[in-house]
Each structure stands twice: as C-alpha cells, then as structure tokens.
XYZ file of N, CA and C in Angstrom:
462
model
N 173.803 136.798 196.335
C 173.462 136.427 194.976
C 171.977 136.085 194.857
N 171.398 135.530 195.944
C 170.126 134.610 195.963
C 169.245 135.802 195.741
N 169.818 137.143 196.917
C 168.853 138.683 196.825
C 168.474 139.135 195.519
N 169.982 139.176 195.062
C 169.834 139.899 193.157
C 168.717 139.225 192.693
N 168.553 138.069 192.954
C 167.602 137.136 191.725
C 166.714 137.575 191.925
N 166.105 137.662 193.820
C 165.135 137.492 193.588
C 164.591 139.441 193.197
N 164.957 140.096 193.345
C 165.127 141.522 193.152
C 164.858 141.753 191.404
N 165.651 140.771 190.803
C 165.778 141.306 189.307
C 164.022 140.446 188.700
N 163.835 139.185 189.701
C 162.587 138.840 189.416
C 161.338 139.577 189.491
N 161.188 140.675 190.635
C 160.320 141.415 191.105
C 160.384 142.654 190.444
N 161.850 142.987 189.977
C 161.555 144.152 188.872
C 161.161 143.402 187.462
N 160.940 142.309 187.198
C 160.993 142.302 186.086
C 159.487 142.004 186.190
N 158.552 141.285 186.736
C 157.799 141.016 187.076
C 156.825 142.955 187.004
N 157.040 143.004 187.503
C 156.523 144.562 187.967
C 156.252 145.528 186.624
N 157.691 145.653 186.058
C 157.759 146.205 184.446
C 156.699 145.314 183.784
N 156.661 143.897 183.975
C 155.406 143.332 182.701
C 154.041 143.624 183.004
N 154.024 143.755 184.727
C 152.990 144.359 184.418
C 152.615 146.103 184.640
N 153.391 146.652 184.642
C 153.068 147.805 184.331
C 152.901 147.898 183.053
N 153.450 147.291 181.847
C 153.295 147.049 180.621
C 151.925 146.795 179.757
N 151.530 145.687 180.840
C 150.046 145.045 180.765
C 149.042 146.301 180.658
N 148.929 146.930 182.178
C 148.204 148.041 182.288
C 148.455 148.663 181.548
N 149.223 149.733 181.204
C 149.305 150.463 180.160
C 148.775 150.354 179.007
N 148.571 148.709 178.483
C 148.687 148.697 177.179
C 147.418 147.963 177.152
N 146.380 147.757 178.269
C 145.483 146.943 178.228
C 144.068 148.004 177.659
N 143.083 147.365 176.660
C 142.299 148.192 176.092
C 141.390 149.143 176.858
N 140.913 150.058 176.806
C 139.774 150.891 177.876
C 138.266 150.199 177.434
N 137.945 149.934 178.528
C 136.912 148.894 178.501
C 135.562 149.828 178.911
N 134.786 149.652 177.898
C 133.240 150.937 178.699
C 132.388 149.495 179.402
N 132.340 149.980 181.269
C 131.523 149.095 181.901
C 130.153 149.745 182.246
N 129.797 150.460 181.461
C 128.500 151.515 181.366
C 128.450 152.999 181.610
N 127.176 153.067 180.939
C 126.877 154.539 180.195
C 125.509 155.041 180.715
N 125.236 156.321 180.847
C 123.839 156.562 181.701
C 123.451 157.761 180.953
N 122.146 158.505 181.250
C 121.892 159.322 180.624
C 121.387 160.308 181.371
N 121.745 161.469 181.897
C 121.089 162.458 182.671
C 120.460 163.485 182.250
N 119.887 164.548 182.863
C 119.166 165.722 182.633
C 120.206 166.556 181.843
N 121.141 166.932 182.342
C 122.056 167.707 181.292
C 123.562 167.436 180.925
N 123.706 165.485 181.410
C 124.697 165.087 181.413
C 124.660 163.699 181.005
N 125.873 163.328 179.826
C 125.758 162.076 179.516
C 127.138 161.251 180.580
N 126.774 160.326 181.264
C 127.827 159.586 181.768
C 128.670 158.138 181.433
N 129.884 158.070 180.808
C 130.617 156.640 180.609
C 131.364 156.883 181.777
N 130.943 155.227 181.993
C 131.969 154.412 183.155
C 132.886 153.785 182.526
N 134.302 153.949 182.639
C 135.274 153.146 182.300
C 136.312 152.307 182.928
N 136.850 151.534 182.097
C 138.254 150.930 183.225
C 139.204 150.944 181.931
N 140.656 151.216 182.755
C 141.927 151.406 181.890
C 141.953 152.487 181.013
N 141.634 153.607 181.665
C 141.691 154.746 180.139
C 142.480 154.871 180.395
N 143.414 155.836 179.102
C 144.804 156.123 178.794
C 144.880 156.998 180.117
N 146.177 157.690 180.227
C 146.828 158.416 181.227
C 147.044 159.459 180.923
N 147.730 160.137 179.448
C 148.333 161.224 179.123
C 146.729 161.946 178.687
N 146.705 163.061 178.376
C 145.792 163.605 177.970
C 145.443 163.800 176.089
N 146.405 163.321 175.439
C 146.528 163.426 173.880
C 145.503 161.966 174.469
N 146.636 160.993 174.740
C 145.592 159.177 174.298
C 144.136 159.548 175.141
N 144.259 160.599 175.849
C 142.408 160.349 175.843
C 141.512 160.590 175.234
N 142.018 162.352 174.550
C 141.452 162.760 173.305
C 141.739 161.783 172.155
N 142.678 161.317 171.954
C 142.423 160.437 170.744
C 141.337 159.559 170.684
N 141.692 158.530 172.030
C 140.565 157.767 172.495
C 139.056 158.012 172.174
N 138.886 158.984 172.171
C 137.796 159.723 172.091
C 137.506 159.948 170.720
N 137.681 160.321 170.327
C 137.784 160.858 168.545
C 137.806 159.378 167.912
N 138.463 158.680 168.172
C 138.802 156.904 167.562
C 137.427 156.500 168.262
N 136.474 156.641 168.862
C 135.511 155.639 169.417
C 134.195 156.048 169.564
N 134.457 157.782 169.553
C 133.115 158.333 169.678
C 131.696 157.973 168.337
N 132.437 157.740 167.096
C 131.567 157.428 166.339
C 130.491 155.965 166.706
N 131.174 154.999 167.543
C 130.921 153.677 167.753
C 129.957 154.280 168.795
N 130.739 155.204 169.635
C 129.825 154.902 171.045
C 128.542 155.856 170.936
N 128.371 156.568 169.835
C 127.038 157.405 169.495
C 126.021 156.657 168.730
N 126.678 155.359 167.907
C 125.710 154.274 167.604
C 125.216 153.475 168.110
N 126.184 153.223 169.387
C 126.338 152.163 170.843
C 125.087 152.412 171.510
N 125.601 153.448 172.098
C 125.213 154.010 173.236
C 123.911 155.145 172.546
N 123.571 156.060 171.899
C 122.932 157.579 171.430
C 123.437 158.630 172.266
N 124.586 158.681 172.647
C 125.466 159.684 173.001
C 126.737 160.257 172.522
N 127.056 161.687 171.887
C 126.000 162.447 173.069
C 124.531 162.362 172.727
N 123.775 163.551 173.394
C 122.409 163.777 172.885
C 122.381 165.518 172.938
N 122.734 165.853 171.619
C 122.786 167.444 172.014
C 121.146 168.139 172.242
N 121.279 169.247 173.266
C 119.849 170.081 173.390
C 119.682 170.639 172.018
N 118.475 171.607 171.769
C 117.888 171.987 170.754
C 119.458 172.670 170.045
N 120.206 173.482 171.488
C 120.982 174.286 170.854
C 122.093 174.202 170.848
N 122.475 172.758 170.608
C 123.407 171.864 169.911
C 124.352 171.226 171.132
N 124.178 172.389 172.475
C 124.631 171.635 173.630
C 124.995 170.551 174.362
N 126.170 169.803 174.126
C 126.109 168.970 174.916
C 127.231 168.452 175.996
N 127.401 167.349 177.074
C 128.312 167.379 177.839
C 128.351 165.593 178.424
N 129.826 165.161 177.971
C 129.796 164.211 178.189
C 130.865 163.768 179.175
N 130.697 162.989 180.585
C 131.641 162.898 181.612
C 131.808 161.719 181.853
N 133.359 161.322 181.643
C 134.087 159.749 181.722
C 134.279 159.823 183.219
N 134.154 158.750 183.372
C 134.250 158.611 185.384
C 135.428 157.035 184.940
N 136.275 157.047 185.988
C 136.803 155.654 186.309
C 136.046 155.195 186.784
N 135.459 153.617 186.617
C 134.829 152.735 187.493
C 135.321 152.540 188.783
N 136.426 152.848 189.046
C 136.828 152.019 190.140
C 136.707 150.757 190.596
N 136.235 150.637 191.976
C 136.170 149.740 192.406
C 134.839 148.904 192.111
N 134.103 149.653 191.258
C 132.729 148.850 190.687
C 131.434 149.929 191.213
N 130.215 148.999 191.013
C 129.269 150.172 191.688
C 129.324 150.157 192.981
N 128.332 150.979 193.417
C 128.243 150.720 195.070
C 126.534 151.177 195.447
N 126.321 150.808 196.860
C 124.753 150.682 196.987
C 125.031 151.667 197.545
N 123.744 152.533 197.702
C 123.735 153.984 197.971
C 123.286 153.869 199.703
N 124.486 154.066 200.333
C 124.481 153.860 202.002
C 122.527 154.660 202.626
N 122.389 154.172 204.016
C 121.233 154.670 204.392
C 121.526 156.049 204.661
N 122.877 156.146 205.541
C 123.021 156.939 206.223
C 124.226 157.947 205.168
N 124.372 159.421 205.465
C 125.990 160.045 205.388
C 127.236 159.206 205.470
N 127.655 157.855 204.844
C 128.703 157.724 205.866
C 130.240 158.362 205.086
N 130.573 160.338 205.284
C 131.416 160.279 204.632
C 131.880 159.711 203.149
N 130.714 159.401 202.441
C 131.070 159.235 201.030
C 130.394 160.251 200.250
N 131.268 160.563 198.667
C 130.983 161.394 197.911
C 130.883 160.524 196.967
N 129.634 160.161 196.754
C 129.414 159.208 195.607
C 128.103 160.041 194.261
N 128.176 159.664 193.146
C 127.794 159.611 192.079
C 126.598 158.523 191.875
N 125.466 159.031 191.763
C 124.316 157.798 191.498
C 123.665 158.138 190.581
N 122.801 157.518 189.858
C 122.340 157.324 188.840
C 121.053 156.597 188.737
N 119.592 156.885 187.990
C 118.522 156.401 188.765
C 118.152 155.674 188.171
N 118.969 155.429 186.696
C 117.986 154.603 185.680
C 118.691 152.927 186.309
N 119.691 152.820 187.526
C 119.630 151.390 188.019
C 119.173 151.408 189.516
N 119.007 150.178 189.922
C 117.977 150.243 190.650
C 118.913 150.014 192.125
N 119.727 148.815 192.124
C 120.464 148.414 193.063
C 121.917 148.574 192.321
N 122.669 149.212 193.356
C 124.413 149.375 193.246
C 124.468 150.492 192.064
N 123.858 151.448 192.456
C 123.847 152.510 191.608
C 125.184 154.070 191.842
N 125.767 154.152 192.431
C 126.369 155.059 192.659
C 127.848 154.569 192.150
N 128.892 154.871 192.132
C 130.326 155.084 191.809
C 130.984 156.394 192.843
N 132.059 155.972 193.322
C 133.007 157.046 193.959
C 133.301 158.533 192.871
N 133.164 159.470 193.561
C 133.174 160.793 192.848
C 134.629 161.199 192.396
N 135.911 160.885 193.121
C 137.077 161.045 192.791
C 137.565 160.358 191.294
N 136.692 159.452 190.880
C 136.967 159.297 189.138
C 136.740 159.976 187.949
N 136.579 161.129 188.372
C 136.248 161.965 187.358
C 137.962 161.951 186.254
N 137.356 161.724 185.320
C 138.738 161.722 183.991
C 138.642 162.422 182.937
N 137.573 162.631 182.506
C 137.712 164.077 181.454
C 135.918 164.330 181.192
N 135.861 165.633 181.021
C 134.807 166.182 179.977
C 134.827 166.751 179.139
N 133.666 166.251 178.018
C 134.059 166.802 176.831
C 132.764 167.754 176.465
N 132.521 168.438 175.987
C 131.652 169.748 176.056
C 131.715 170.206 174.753
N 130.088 170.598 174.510
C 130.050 171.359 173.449
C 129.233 172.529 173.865
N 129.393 173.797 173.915
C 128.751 174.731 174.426
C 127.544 175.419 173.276
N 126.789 176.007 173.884
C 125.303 176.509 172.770
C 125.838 177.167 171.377
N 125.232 176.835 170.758
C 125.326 177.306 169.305
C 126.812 177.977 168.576
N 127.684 176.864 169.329
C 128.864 176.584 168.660
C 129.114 174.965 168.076
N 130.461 175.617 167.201
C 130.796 174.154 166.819
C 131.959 173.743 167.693
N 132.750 174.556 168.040
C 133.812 174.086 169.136
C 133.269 172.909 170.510
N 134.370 171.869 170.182
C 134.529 170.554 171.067
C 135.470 170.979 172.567
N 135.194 170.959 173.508
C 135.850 171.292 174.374
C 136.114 170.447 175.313
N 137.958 169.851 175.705
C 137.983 168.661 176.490
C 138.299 169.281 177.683
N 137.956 169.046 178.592
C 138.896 168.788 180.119
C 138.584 168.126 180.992
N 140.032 167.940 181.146
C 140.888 166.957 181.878
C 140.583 166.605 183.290
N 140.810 165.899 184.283
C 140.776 166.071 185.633
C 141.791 166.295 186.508
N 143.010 167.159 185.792
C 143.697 168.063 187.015
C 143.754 169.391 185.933
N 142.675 169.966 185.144
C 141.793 171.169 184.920
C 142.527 171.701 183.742
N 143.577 170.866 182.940
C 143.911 171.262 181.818
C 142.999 171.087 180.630
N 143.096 172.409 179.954
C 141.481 172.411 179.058
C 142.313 172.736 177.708
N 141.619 171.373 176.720
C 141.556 171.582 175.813
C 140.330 171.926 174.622
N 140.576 172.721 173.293
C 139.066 172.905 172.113
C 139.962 172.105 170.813
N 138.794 172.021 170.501
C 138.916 171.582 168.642
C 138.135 172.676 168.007
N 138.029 173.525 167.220
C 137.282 174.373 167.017
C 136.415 173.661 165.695
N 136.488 172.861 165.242
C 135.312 172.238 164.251
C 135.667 170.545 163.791
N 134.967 169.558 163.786
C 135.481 168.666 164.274
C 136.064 167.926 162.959
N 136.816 168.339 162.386
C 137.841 167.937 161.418
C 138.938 168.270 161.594
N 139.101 169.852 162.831
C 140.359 170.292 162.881
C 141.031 170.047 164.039
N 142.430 170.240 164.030
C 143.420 169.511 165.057
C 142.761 170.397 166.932
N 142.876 169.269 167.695
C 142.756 170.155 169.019
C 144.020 171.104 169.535
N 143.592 171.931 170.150
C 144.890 172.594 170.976
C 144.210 172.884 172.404
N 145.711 173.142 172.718
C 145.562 173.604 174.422
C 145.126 175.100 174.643
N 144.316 175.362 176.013
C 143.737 176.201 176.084
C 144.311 176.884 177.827
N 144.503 175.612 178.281
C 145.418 176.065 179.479
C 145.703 174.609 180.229
C-alpha cells in the first residue's frame, strides 16, 4: 500500500511538472546579429511545429521593434535562426575539445552556445514575398504572403 502512494505521488508529481514545462512562456535570453544571419537564443519554445510558427507570427512584430530583426538585404533577403539556449553560454575552449559550438563576436566572454539547438529557421529568399519555416528534424514549411495561411512543403 505504502508503494502505491508513493508511486501515485511521483506520477503525479511528474504530470505537474511536465505541465509546468509545457505551458511555461518561451523566454528570449538573447539575440545577435550576423553577416547573413540573425540569431535568437531561447528557453521553453513550443515543441510541435504549428506553436512555433504561431509563436512566431504572435511575437515577431514585438521582436522587430525589440530587437531590429529581421534586417532584410537590399533584396529583401532575410534569415532568422532560433537556437535553444541550453545550458547557457559557454567560453570558447583554447583548444578542439570535441565541441561544436556556435559563437558570436559582438560578446566578449561566454560567447558560444552548443550547436545541437538549432529549432527552426525562418527565411525569406531574394525578391520574394514567400516566408519560409524550417524546422530542426527538416520539415519545411512557406506562407506565400504574409497575411496568408502557412502550409507544408515537406
């Protein structure tokens, strides 16, 4: 009897917080600006690929006043890549040691992030109006003008 309890405690425990996560807001812990790439760092983005595009569409207006991203080229080009924060930044080792990290120059110390957070890009290619998302296990979605509904592309 004593097992059940403590069993039904640890599932229940577990469900609240899987609940938590799920439902906890996506937090931008910074944004960078590259040569032909804009970068947000995040924590808690959605999971499914609709709540990211939504996500996106619901926030991008804020985060282009926020932030000035994107920044399209002359020819309207642009490309913007959400990374998970992970485990936070990290200092850019002396040596190789076996890491694939992501750095960034406009900070000075603890500049890099682990490369396996890649979570979506969103793309606008030259002298179109089509929005183009994908995903990071390579499902690609367009919006073809940005009033109209997205669809899948593969």
């Amino acid at each position: 009897m004593f097992k059940k309890k403590i069993i039904l405690v640890l599932l229940l425990l577990t469900s609240l917080y899987g609940v938590w996560w799920l439902l906890a807001p996506v937090k931008i812990i910074g944004v960078h600006h590259g040569m032909a790439h804009n970068y947000i760092l995040v924590k808690n983005f959605p999971i499914t690929d609709q709540k990211k595009i939504s996500w996106w569409k619901k926030n991008n207006q804020e985060i282009k006043r926020k932030y000035k991203i994107p920044t399209p080229n002359p020819s309207n080009k642009f490309t913007i890549v959400i990374w998970d924060i992970g485990s936070g930044y990290k200092e850019m080792p002396e040596t190789d040691q076996n890491s694939d990290l992501l750095c960034f120059a406009d900070i000075k110390k603890k500049n890099c992030v682990e490369k396996p957070g890649l979570l979506m890009k969103i793309y606008r290619l030259p002298y179109q109006s089509k929005i183009f998302y994908e995903m990071n296990d390579g499902s690609l979605y367009y919006q073809p003008a940005e009033t109209s509904e997205t669809r899948r592309i593969k």
